[in-house]
Amino acid sequence: MAGGQELKLLGLWASPFVLRSRIALNLKGVGYEFLEEVPGTKSELLLRSNPVYKKMPVLIHNGKPICESMIIVQYIDGVWDAAGPSILPSDPYDRAIARFWAVYIDDKWFPSLIKIIKAKADDEETAEAREQVIAGLQLLEEAFEKCSKGKDFFGGESVGYLDIAFGCYWGWLKAGEKMAGIKLLDEEKTPLLMGWAERFCSADAVKELMPEVDQLVEFGNMIRARQNAAAAN
């Protein structure tokens, strides 16, 4: 509960989108009830709370559902604006740039990473996805240099909006390397991102929530096996 208010989060531990909401709540020091969904199923509460997309996460605040991960992050920042550091940049231009890169990450970069994680073989499509992920990391290296302004995070002195938007995928990025047996991260090409990732994963609001890479690999292999079995039927 958050100051006597009812606050519930529907999600799954392995979901990077759910992780976004949990990090934001931790940053604000807000207590909540985490309702874990069962992989491969959708609870009645989830379907009732998000009838349009039928996806997690869903934040339920005093009986009112809020859907979509980055919208939830913005909601948390707005409702508990006086608690903890601001998540969204205060400057309108910086805020717009952070939102731009968050959309790029979700719409352009992460789909390529998903192709690598789901790939059955190291084929031409996988090779193309690998190049797209690497190219995206180099773009984000440049974005970090500009957005951080020489400080520790995209958001400056503390974890912010773009840190959450990108950082939620870090575990899956490393899991993707293991699952596909390929190298995506290059400390020589993206030294700023590598340093940022270490600080992000060690941040108080993040470190207890970030899944272990081996656990994500196991989860990813389970999901991939289910999908392959379903496709074979």
Short mmCIF file of C-alpha atoms in Angstrom, two decimals, residues 27-228:
data_model
loop_
_atom_site.label_atom_id
_atom_site.label_comp_id
_atom_site.label_asym_id
_atom_site.label_seq_id
_atom_site.Cartn_x
_atom_site.Cartn_y
_atom_site.Cartn_z
CA LEU A 27 12.69 5.09 -7.13
CA LYS A 28 9.72 6.80 -5.52
CA GLY A 29 9.81 4.56 -2.46
CA VAL A 30 6.20 3.51 -3.05
CA GLY A 31 4.92 0.24 -1.59
CA TYR A 32 2.67 -1.98 -3.69
CA GLU A 33 1.32 -5.50 -4.03
CA PHE A 34 2.92 -7.47 -6.86
CA LEU A 35 0.50 -9.96 -8.42
CA GLU A 36 2.55 -12.46 -10.39
CA GLU A 37 1.00 -13.74 -13.61
CA VAL A 38 1.51 -17.37 -14.68
CA PRO A 39 3.59 -17.71 -17.88
CA GLY A 40 1.47 -18.68 -20.87
CA THR A 41 -1.81 -17.62 -19.26
CA LYS A 42 -3.67 -14.39 -18.62
CA SER A 43 -5.55 -13.91 -15.40
CA GLU A 44 -9.14 -12.73 -15.30
CA LEU A 45 -7.97 -9.59 -13.49
CA LEU A 46 -5.45 -8.82 -16.24
CA LEU A 47 -8.04 -9.29 -19.01
CA ARG A 48 -10.55 -7.17 -17.14
CA SER A 49 -8.01 -4.46 -16.35
CA ASN A 50 -6.52 -4.24 -19.86
CA PRO A 51 -9.29 -5.32 -22.26
CA VAL A 52 -7.72 -3.52 -25.24
CA TYR A 53 -4.20 -5.02 -25.38
CA LYS A 54 -4.66 -7.81 -22.81
CA LYS A 55 -1.01 -7.40 -21.82
CA MET A 56 1.01 -6.70 -18.70
CA PRO A 57 2.04 -4.67 -16.86
CA VAL A 58 -1.08 -3.15 -15.40
CA LEU A 59 -0.89 -0.82 -12.41
CA ILE A 60 -4.11 -0.67 -10.41
CA HIS A 61 -4.30 2.45 -8.26
CA ASN A 62 -7.37 2.66 -6.01
CA GLY A 63 -9.24 0.37 -8.37
CA LYS A 64 -8.29 2.28 -11.53
CA PRO A 65 -6.07 0.45 -14.06
CA ILE A 66 -3.19 2.12 -15.92
CA CYS A 67 -1.68 0.22 -18.84
CA GLU A 68 1.46 0.32 -21.02
CA SER A 69 4.85 0.34 -19.31
CA MET A 70 6.16 3.82 -20.11
CA ILE A 71 2.74 5.37 -19.50
CA ILE A 72 2.81 3.71 -16.08
CA VAL A 73 6.29 5.17 -15.44
CA GLN A 74 5.03 8.65 -16.32
CA TYR A 75 1.96 8.14 -14.12
CA ILE A 76 4.11 7.11 -11.15
CA ASP A 77 6.34 10.15 -11.66
CA GLY A 78 3.32 12.44 -11.78
CA VAL A 79 1.35 11.05 -8.85
CA TRP A 80 4.35 10.76 -6.52
CA ASP A 81 6.18 13.81 -7.87
CA ALA A 82 7.30 14.91 -4.40
CA ALA A 83 8.75 11.51 -3.51
CA GLY A 84 12.26 10.62 -4.63
CA PRO A 85 14.02 12.03 -7.68
CA SER A 86 12.09 13.16 -10.74
CA ILE A 87 12.01 10.42 -13.39
CA LEU A 88 11.20 12.58 -16.40
CA PRO A 89 13.60 15.45 -17.18
CA SER A 90 12.31 18.84 -16.03
CA ASP A 91 13.51 20.62 -19.16
CA PRO A 92 10.94 20.30 -22.02
CA TYR A 93 13.62 19.67 -24.66
CA ASP A 94 15.41 17.04 -22.58
CA ARG A 95 12.04 15.42 -21.85
CA ALA A 96 11.22 15.27 -25.56
CA ILE A 97 14.61 13.74 -26.38
CA ALA A 98 14.23 11.11 -23.66
CA ARG A 99 10.81 10.16 -25.03
CA PHE A 100 12.19 10.02 -28.58
CA TRP A 101 14.89 7.53 -27.63
CA ALA A 102 12.48 5.47 -25.54
CA VAL A 103 10.24 5.07 -28.60
CA TYR A 104 13.25 4.16 -30.75
CA ILE A 105 14.30 1.50 -28.27
CA ASP A 106 10.85 -0.11 -28.18
CA ASP A 107 9.96 0.24 -31.87
CA LYS A 108 13.29 -0.29 -33.61
CA TRP A 109 15.95 -1.77 -31.34
CA PHE A 110 14.17 -4.30 -29.12
CA PRO A 111 12.34 -6.08 -32.00
CA SER A 112 15.76 -6.96 -33.46
CA LEU A 113 16.89 -8.36 -30.11
CA ILE A 114 13.70 -10.45 -29.94
CA LYS A 115 14.50 -11.96 -33.35
CA ILE A 116 17.86 -13.10 -32.00
CA ILE A 117 16.33 -14.57 -28.84
CA LYS A 118 13.64 -16.44 -30.80
CA ALA A 119 15.89 -17.61 -33.65
CA LYS A 120 16.08 -21.34 -34.28
CA ALA A 121 19.33 -21.09 -36.24
CA ASP A 122 22.07 -18.62 -37.12
CA ASP A 123 20.55 -17.72 -40.49
CA GLU A 124 20.60 -14.60 -42.64
CA GLU A 125 17.71 -13.02 -40.74
CA THR A 126 19.48 -13.57 -37.42
CA ALA A 127 22.70 -12.08 -38.79
CA GLU A 128 20.78 -9.02 -39.96
CA ALA A 129 19.11 -8.65 -36.56
CA ARG A 130 22.51 -8.89 -34.88
CA GLU A 131 23.84 -6.04 -37.00
CA GLN A 132 20.77 -3.95 -36.18
CA VAL A 133 21.18 -4.53 -32.44
CA ILE A 134 24.86 -3.60 -32.58
CA ALA A 135 24.16 -0.51 -34.68
CA GLY A 136 21.47 0.50 -32.20
CA LEU A 137 23.87 0.14 -29.28
CA GLN A 138 26.30 2.47 -31.02
CA LEU A 139 23.51 5.02 -31.51
CA LEU A 140 22.62 4.73 -27.84
CA GLU A 141 26.28 5.20 -26.93
CA GLU A 142 26.11 8.58 -28.68
CA ALA A 143 22.74 9.35 -27.08
CA PHE A 144 24.15 8.62 -23.64
CA GLU A 145 27.04 11.01 -24.18
CA LYS A 146 24.61 13.81 -25.08
CA CYS A 147 21.82 13.06 -22.60
CA SER A 148 23.99 12.36 -19.56
CA LYS A 149 26.02 15.58 -19.98
CA GLY A 150 28.99 13.89 -18.37
CA LYS A 151 27.04 12.43 -15.45
CA ASP A 152 26.36 8.83 -14.43
CA PHE A 153 22.99 8.20 -16.05
CA PHE A 154 20.93 9.14 -19.08
CA GLY A 155 18.86 11.10 -16.58
CA GLY A 156 21.89 12.87 -15.12
CA GLU A 157 22.71 12.37 -11.45
CA SER A 158 20.12 9.64 -10.90
CA VAL A 159 18.22 6.92 -12.77
CA GLY A 160 15.64 8.55 -15.02
CA TYR A 161 13.11 7.92 -17.77
CA LEU A 162 15.51 6.78 -20.49
CA ASP A 163 17.58 4.73 -18.05
CA ILE A 164 14.44 2.78 -17.20
CA ALA A 165 13.33 2.50 -20.83
CA PHE A 166 16.63 0.98 -21.94
CA GLY A 167 17.95 -0.58 -18.75
CA CYS A 168 14.98 -2.93 -18.41
CA TYR A 169 16.33 -4.82 -21.46
CA TRP A 170 19.91 -5.23 -20.23
CA GLY A 171 19.39 -8.66 -18.73
CA TRP A 172 17.71 -9.88 -21.91
CA LEU A 173 20.51 -8.41 -24.02
CA LYS A 174 23.04 -10.52 -22.14
CA ALA A 175 20.71 -13.52 -22.18
CA GLY A 176 20.35 -13.13 -25.96
CA GLU A 177 24.12 -13.38 -26.32
CA LYS A 178 24.12 -16.67 -24.41
CA MET A 179 21.10 -18.13 -26.16
CA ALA A 180 22.35 -17.35 -29.65
CA GLY A 181 26.03 -17.91 -28.91
CA ILE A 182 26.97 -14.53 -30.37
CA LYS A 183 28.63 -11.33 -29.16
CA LEU A 184 26.54 -8.17 -29.09
CA LEU A 185 28.32 -6.08 -26.49
CA ASP A 186 31.72 -4.58 -27.28
CA GLU A 187 33.42 -2.60 -24.54
CA GLU A 188 35.74 -0.96 -27.07
CA LYS A 189 32.89 0.33 -29.23
CA THR A 190 30.45 1.27 -26.46
CA PRO A 191 32.54 1.98 -23.34
CA LEU A 192 30.11 4.59 -22.03
CA LEU A 193 27.15 2.19 -22.20
CA MET A 194 29.11 -0.55 -20.47
CA GLY A 195 30.00 1.79 -17.62
CA TRP A 196 26.43 3.06 -17.45
CA ALA A 197 25.05 -0.51 -17.32
CA GLU A 198 27.22 -1.38 -14.35
CA ARG A 199 26.03 1.71 -12.47
CA PHE A 200 22.40 1.15 -13.47
CA CYS A 201 22.32 -2.49 -12.39
CA SER A 202 23.98 -1.55 -9.09
CA ALA A 203 21.54 1.28 -8.30
CA ASP A 204 19.50 0.74 -5.13
CA ALA A 205 16.18 0.90 -7.00
CA VAL A 206 17.33 -1.69 -9.56
CA LYS A 207 19.75 -4.23 -8.10
CA GLU A 208 17.20 -6.35 -6.23
CA LEU A 209 14.85 -6.44 -9.23
CA MET A 210 17.19 -7.19 -12.14
CA PRO A 211 16.80 -10.89 -13.07
CA GLU A 212 19.87 -13.12 -13.23
CA VAL A 213 21.00 -13.76 -16.80
CA ASP A 214 20.96 -17.55 -16.40
CA GLN A 215 17.38 -17.40 -15.12
CA LEU A 216 16.37 -15.40 -18.19
CA VAL A 217 18.13 -17.89 -20.47
CA GLU A 218 16.22 -20.74 -18.83
CA PHE A 219 12.95 -18.82 -19.13
CA GLY A 220 13.67 -17.85 -22.74
CA ASN A 221 14.45 -21.45 -23.71
CA MET A 222 11.22 -22.60 -22.07
CA ILE A 223 9.16 -20.06 -24.03
CA ARG A 224 10.97 -20.90 -27.26
CA ALA A 225 10.33 -24.63 -26.74
CA ARG A 226 6.63 -23.95 -26.17
CA GLN A 227 6.41 -21.86 -29.34
CA ASN A 228 8.23 -24.49 -31.39
#
